[in-house]
mmCIF file of C-alpha atoms in Angstrom:
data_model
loop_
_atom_site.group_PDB
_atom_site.id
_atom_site.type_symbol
_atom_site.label_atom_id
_atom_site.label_comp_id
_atom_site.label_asym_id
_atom_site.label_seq_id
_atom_site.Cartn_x
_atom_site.Cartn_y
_atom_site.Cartn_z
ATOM 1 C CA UNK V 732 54.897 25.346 -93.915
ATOM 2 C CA UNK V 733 53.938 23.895 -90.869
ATOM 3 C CA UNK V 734 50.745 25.516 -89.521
ATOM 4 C CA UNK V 735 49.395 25.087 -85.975
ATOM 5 C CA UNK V 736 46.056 26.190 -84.946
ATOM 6 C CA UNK V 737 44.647 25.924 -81.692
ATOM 7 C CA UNK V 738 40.897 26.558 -81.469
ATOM 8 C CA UNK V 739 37.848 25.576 -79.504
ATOM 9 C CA UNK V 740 35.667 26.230 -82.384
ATOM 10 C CA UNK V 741 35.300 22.833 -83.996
ATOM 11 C CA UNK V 742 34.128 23.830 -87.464
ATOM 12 C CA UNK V 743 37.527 25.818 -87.902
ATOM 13 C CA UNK V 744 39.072 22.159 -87.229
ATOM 14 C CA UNK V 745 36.724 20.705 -89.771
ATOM 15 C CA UNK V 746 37.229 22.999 -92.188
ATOM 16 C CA UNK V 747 40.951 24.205 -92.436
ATOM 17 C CA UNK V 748 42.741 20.908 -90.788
ATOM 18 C CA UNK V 749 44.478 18.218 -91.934
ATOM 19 C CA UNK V 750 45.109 16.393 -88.560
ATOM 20 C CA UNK V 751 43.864 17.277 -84.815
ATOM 21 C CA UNK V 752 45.327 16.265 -81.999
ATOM 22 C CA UNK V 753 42.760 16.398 -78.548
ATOM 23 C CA UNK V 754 44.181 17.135 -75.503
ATOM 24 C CA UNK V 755 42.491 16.722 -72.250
ATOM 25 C CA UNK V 756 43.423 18.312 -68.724
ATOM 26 C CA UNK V 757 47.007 19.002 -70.286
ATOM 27 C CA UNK V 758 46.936 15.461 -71.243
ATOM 28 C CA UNK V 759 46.874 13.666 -75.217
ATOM 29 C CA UNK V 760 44.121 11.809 -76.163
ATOM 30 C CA UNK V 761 44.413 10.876 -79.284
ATOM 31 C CA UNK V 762 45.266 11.914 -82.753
ATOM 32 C CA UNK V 763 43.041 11.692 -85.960
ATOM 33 C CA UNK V 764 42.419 12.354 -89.553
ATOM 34 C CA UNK V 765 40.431 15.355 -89.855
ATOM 35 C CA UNK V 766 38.799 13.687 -92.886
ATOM 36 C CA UNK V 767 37.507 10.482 -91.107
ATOM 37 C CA UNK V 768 35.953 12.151 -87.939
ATOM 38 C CA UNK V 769 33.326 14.438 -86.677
ATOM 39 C CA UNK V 770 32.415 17.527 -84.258
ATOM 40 C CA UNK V 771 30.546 14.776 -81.947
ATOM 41 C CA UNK V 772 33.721 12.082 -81.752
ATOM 42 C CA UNK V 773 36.111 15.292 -81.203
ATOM 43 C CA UNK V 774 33.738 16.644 -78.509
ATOM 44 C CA UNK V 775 33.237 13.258 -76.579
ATOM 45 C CA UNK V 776 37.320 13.341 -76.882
ATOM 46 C CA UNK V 777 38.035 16.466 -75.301
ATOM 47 C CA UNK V 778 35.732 16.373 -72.245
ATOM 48 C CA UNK V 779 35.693 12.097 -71.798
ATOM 49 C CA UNK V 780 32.381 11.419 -72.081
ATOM 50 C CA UNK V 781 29.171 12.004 -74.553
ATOM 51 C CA UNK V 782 28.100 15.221 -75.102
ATOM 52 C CA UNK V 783 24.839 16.280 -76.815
ATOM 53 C CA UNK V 784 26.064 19.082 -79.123
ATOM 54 C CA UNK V 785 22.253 20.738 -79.159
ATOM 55 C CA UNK V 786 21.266 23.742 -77.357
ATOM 56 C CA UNK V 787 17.696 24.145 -75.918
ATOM 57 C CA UNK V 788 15.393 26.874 -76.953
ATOM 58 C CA UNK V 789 12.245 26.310 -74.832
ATOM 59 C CA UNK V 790 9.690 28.469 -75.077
ATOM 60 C CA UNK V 791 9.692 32.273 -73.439
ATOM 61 C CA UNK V 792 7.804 32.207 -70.328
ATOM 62 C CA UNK V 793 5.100 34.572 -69.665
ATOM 63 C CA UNK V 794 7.559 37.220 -72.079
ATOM 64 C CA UNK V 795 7.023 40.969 -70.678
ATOM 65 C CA UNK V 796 8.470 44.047 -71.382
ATOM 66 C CA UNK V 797 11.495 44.272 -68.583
ATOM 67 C CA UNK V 798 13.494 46.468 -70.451
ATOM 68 C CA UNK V 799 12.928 49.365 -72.394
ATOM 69 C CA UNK V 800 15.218 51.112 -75.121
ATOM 70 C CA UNK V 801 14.226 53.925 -76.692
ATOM 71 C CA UNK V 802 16.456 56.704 -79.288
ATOM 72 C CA UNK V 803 19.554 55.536 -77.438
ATOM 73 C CA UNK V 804 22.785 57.171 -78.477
ATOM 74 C CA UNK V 805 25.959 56.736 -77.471
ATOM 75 C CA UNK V 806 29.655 58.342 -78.413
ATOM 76 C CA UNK V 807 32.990 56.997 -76.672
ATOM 77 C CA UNK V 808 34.899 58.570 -74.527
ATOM 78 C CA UNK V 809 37.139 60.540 -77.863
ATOM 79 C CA UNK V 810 33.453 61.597 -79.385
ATOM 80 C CA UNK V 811 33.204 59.294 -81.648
ATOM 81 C CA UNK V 812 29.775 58.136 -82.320
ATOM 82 C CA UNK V 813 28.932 53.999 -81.394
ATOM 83 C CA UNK V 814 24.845 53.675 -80.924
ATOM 84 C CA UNK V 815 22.659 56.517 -82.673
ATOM 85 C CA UNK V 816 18.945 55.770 -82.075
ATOM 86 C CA UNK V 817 19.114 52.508 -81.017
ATOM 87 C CA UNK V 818 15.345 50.686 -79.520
ATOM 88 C CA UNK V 819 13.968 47.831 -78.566
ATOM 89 C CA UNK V 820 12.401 45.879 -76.122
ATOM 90 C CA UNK V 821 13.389 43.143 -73.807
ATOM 91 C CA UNK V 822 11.175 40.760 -72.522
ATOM 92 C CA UNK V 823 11.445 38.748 -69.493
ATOM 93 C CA UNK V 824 11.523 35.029 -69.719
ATOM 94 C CA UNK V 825 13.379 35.155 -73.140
ATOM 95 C CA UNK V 826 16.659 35.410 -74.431
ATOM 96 C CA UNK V 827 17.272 38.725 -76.367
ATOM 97 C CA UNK V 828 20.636 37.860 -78.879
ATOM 98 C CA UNK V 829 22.431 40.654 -80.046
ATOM 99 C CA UNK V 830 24.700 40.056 -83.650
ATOM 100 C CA UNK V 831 26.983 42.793 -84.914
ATOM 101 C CA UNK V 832 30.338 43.091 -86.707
ATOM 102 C CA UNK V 833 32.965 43.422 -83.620
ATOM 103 C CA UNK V 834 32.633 47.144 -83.089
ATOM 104 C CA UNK V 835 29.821 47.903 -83.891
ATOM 105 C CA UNK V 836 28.420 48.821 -80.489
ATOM 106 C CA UNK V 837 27.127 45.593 -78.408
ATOM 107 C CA UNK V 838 29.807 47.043 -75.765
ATOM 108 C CA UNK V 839 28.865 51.130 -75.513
ATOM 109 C CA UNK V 840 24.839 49.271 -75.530
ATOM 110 C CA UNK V 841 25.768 46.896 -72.744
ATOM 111 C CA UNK V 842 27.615 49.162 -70.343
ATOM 112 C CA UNK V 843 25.088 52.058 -71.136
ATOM 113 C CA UNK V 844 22.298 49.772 -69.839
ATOM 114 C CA UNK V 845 24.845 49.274 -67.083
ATOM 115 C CA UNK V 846 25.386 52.490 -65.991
ATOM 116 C CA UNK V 847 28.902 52.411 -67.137
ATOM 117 C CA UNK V 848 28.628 54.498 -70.040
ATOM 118 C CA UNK V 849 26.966 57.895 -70.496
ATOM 119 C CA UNK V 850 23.919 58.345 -73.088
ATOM 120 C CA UNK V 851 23.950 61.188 -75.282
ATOM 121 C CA UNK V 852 20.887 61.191 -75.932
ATOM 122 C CA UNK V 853 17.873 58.533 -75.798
ATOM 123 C CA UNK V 854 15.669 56.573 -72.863
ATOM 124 C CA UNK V 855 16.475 52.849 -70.552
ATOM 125 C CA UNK V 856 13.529 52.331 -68.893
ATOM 126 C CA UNK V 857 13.042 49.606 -66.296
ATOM 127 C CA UNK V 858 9.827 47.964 -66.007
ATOM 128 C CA UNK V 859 9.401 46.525 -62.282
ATOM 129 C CA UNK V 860 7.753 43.012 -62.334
ATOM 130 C CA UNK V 861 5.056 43.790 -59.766
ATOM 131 C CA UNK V 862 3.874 47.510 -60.039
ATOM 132 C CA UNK V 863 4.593 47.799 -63.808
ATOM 133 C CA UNK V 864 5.937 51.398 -63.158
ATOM 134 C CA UNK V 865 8.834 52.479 -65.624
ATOM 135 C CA UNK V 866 11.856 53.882 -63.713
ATOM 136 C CA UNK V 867 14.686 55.418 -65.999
ATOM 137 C CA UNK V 868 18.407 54.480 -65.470
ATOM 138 C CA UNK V 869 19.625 57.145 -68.133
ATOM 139 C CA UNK V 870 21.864 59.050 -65.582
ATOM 140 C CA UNK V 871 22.584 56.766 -62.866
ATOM 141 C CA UNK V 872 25.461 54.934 -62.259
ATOM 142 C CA UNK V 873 25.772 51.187 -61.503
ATOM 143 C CA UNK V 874 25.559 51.813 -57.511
ATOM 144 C CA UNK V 875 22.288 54.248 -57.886
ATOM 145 C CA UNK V 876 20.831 51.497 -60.158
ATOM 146 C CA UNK V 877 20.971 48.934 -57.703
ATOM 147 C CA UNK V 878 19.669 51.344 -54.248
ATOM 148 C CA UNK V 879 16.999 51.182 -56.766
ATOM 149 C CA UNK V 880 16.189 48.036 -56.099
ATOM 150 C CA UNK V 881 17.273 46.953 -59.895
ATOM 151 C CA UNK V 882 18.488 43.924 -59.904
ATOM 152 C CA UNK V 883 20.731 43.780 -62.614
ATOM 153 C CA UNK V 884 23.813 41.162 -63.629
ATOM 154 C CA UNK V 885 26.700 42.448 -66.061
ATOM 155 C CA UNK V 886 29.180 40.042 -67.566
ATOM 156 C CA UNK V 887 31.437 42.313 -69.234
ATOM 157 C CA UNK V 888 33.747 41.905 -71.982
ATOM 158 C CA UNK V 889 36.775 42.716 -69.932
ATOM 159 C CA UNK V 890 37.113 40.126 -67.787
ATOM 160 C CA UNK V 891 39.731 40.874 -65.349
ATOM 161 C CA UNK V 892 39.750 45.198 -66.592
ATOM 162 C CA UNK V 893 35.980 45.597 -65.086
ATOM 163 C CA UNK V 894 34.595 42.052 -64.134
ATOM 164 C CA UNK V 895 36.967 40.833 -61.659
ATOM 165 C CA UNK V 896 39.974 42.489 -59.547
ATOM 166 C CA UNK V 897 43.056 39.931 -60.539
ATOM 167 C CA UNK V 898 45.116 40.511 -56.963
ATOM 168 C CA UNK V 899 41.966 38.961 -55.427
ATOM 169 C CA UNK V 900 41.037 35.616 -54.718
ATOM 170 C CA UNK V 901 38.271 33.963 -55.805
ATOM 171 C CA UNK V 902 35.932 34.527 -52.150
ATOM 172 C CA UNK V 903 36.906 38.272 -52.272
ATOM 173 C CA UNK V 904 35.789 39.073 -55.486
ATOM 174 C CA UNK V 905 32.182 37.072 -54.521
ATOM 175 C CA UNK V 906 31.925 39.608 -52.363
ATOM 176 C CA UNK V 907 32.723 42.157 -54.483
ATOM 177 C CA UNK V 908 28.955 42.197 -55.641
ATOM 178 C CA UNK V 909 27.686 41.448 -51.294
ATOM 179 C CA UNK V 910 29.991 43.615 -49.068
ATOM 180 C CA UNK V 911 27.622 46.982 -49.856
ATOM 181 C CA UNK V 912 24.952 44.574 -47.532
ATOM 182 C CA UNK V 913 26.995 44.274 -44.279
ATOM 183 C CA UNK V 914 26.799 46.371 -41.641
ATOM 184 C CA UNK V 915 28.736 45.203 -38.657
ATOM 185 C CA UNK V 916 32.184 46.113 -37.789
ATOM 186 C CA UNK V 917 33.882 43.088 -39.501
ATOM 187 C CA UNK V 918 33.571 41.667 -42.876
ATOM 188 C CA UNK V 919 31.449 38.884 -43.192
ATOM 189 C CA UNK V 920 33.335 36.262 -45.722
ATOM 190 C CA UNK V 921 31.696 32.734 -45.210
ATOM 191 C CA UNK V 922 28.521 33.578 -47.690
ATOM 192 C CA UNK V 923 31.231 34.753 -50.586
ATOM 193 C CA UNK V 924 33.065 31.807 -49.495
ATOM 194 C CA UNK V 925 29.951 29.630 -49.687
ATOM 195 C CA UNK V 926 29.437 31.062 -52.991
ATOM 196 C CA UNK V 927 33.000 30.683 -54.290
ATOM 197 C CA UNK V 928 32.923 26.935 -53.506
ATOM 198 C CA UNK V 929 29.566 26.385 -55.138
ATOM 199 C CA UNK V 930 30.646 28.496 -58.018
ATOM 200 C CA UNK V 931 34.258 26.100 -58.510
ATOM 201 C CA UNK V 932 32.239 22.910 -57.825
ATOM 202 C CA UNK V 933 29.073 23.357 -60.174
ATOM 203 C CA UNK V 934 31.189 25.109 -63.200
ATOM 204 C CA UNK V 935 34.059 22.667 -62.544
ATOM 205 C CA UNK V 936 36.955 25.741 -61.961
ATOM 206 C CA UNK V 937 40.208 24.572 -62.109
ATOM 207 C CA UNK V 938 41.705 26.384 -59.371
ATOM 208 C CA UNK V 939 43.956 24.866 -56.667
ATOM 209 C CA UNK V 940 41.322 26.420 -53.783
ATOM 210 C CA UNK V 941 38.831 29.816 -53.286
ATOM 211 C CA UNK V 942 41.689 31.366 -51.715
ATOM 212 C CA UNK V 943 43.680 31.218 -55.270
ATOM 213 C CA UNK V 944 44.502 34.889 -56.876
ATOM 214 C CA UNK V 945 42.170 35.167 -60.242
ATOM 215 C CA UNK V 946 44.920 36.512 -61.977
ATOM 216 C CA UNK V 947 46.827 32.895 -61.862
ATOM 217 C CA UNK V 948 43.386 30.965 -63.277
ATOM 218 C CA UNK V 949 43.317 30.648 -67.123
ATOM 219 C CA UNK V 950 40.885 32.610 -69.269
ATOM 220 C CA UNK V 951 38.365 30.257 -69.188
ATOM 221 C CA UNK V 952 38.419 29.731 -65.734
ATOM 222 C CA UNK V 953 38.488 33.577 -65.060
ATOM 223 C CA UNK V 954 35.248 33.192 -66.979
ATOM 224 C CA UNK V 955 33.621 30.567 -65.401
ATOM 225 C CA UNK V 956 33.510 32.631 -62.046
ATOM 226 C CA UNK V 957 32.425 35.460 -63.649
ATOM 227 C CA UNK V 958 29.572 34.146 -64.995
ATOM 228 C CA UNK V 959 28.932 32.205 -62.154
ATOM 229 C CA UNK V 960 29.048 35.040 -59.935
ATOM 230 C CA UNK V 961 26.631 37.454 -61.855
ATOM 231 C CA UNK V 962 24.456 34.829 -62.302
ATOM 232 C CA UNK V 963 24.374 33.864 -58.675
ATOM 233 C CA UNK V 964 23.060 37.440 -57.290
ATOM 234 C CA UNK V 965 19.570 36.193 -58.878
ATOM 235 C CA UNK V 966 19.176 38.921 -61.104
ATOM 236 C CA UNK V 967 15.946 40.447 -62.808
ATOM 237 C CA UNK V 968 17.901 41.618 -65.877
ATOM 238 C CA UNK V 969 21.279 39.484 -67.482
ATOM 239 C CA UNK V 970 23.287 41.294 -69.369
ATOM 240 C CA UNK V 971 26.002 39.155 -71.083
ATOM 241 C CA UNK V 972 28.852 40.307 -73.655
ATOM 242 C CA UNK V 973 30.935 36.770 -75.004
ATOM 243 C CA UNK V 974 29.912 34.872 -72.059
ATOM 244 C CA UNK V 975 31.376 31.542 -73.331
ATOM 245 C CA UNK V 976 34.761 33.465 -74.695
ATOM 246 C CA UNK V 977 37.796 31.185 -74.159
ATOM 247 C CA UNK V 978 35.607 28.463 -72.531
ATOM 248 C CA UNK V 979 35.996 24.446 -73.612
ATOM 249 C CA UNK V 980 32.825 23.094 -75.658
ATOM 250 C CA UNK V 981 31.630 21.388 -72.402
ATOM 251 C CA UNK V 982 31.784 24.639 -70.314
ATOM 252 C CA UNK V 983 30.355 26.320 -73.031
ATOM 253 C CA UNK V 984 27.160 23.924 -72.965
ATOM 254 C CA UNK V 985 27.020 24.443 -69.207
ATOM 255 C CA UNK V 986 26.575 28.271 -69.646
ATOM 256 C CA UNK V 987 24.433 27.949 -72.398
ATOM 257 C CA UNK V 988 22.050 25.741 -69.674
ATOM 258 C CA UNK V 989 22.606 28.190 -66.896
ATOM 259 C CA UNK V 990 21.438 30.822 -69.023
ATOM 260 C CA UNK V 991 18.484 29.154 -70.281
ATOM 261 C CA UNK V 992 17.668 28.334 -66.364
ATOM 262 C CA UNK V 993 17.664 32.503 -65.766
ATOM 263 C CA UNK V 994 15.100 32.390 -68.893
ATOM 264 C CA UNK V 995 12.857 29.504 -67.295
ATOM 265 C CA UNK V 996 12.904 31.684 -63.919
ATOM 266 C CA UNK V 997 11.576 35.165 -65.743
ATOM 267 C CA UNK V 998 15.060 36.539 -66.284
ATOM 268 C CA UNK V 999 15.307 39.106 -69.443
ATOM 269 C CA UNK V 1000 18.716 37.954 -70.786
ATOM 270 C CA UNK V 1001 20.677 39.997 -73.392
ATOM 271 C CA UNK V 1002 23.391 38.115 -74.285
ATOM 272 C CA UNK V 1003 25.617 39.398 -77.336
ATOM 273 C CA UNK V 1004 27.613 36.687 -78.996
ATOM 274 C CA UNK V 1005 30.218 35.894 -81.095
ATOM 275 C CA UNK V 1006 29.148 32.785 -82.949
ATOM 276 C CA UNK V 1007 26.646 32.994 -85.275
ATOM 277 C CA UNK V 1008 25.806 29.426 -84.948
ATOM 278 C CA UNK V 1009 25.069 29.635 -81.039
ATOM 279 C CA UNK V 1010 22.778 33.261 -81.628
ATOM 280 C CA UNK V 1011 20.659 31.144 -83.831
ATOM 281 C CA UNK V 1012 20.235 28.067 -81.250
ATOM 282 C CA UNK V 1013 19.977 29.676 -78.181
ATOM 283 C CA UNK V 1014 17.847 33.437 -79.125
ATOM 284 C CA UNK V 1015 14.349 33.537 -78.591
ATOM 285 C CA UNK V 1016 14.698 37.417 -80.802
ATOM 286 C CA UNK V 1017 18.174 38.323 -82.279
ATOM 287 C CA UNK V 1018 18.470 42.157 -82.816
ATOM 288 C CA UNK V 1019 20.929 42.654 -85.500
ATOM 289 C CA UNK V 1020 23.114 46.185 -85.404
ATOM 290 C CA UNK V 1021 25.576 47.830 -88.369
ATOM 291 C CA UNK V 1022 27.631 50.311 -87.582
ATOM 292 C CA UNK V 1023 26.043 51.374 -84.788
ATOM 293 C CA UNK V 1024 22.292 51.289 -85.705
ATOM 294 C CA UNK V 1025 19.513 48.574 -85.590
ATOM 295 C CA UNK V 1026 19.553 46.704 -88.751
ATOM 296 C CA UNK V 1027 16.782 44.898 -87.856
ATOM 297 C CA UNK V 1028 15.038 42.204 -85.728
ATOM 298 C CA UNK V 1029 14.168 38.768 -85.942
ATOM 299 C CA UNK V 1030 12.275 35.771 -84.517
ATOM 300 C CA UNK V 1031 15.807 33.239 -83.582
ATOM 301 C CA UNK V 1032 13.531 30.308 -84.639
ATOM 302 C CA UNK V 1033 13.230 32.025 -87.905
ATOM 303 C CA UNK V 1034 17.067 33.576 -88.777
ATOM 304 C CA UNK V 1035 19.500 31.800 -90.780
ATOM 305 C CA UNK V 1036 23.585 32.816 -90.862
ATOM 306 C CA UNK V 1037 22.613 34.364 -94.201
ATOM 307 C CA UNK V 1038 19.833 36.597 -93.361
ATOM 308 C CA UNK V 1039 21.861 37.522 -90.047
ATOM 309 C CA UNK V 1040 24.974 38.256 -91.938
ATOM 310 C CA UNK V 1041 23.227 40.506 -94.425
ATOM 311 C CA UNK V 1042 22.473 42.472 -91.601
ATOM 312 C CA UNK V 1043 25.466 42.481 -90.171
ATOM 313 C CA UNK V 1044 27.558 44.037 -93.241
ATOM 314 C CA UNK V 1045 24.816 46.577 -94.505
ATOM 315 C CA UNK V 1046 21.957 48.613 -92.907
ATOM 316 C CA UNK V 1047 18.117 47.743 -94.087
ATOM 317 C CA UNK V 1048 15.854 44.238 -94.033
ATOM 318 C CA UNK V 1049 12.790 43.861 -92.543
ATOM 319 C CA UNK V 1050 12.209 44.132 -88.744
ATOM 320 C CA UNK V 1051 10.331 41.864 -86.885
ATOM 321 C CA UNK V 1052 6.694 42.584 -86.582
ATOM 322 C CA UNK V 1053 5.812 43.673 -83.143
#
């Protein structure tokens, strides 16, 4: 048979291809042999220039507890249990990588943090950056979180379900996360506006203007403001669940710098991934749940796919000395 795959993960071309064709802004490139070339010649292809294919890991600065999970258990919405005694810390100034099965809780952890999801049972404690003092967000929801003066970024899953309203253009839903601020009769839109054209212009969005309907950008364009929007409302805590889903390598690598950028400014980022690969470049600490419980933690400069995936399919290992 004749099998077409289309992927952005260039290791599936490498390793189940016989040809690839690259296509570029709807446009072909060029076709090779699978056999004679390389993830670097493909990449340089698809976005038209060279790319360097590593991701920084500097060093976490001045790492402090920002976060604090304690017990934490979750059930969904049909009682079925997804996080039971779940802890950890996160630090600011580091990237905190979360691997799992898909399923086995990164979402229930994420919007639970958020104030999307209600805790059974368990502690989130916020540690403010000046005072120190521990406020607990068990309870509240997302608008209650941020009167208390939490300044917190989600990038959900679900991009266009809870990220983004679709009907809206791209200025409305920037000010999705600044109309709460105003207070005069009218609707101020030129910050949002701002915002929207730095967003299309620094991510390169391919949208026709700000004043296009999200709903008629691609997925990885849907993304791109996402991300760029969350990101934007300089936030003390990141919280990011397959930020680089759907994106092209070269976006990709631009998110993977942004986020590093929120690390170098004191940001604690929690970013759940996908691909392994990426968790094990781009984590300062990779916590590692099965099933709904920590399987352990590890230094990122120290995990390989194996020890991760161990973790990943059964419970036990050794946990990161604190």
């Amino acid at each position: 048979k004749a099998i077409v795959l289309i992927t952005h993960k260039l290791n599936e071309v490498e390793e189940l291809s016989d040809r690839v064709v690259v296509l570029r802004h709807g446009k072909f490139v060029g076709d090779l042999v699978t056999r004679e070339t390389n993830a670097q010649e493909m990449t340089n292809m698809m976005v038209g220039r060279q790319v360097t294919l590593n991701i920084a890991r500097p060093d976490p600065v001045d790492p402090k507890p920002r976060l604090r999970v304690e017990g934490l258990t979750v059930r969904s919405s049909d009682g079925v249990l997804k996080l039971e005694d779940v802890s950890f810390t996160a630090n600011s100034g580091e990237i905190l990588g979360i691997a799992g099965i898909s399923g086995s809780g990164q979402k229930e952890l994420l919007e639970a943090i958020a104030g999307l999801h209600r805790a059974e049972g368990g502690s989130i404690r916020y540690i403010e950056p000046e005072t120190g003092r521990e406020e607990e967000l068990i309870g509240k929801d997302p608008a209650d979180i941020s009167d208390m003066g939490v300044a917190l970024s989600f990038v959900p899953e679900d991009r266009l379900g809870m990220g983004l309203v679709g009907n809206m253009d791209l200025t409305d839903n920037m000010m999705l996360r600044s109309f709460r601020r105003g207070r005069g009769l009218f609707t101020n839109r030129k910050a949002p506006h701002d915002l929207a054209e730095r967003v299309v212009a620094e991510l390169e969005v391919n949208t026709p203007s700000v004043s296009t309907p999200v709903r008629r950008l691609s997925g990885g364009n849907v993304q791109k403001v996402l991300v760029g929007r969350e990101i934007a409302s300089a936030p003390t805590v990141l919280l990011t669940a397959y930020a680089v889903r759907g994106l092209d390598i070269n976006s990709s690598y631009t998110i993977y710098d942004l986020i590093n950028k929120q690390k170098a400014r004191g940001v604690a980022v929690i970013y759940v991934g996908e691909d392994l690969d990426v968790l094990l470049e781009l984590c300062d600490r990779i916590l590692v749940l099965c099933g709904g419980k920590v399987s352990g933690m590890m230094a990122g400069k120290d995990a390989t796919k194996r020890k991760v995936g161990m973790m990943m399919t059964r419970l036990g290992g050794a946990k990161e000395d604190e």
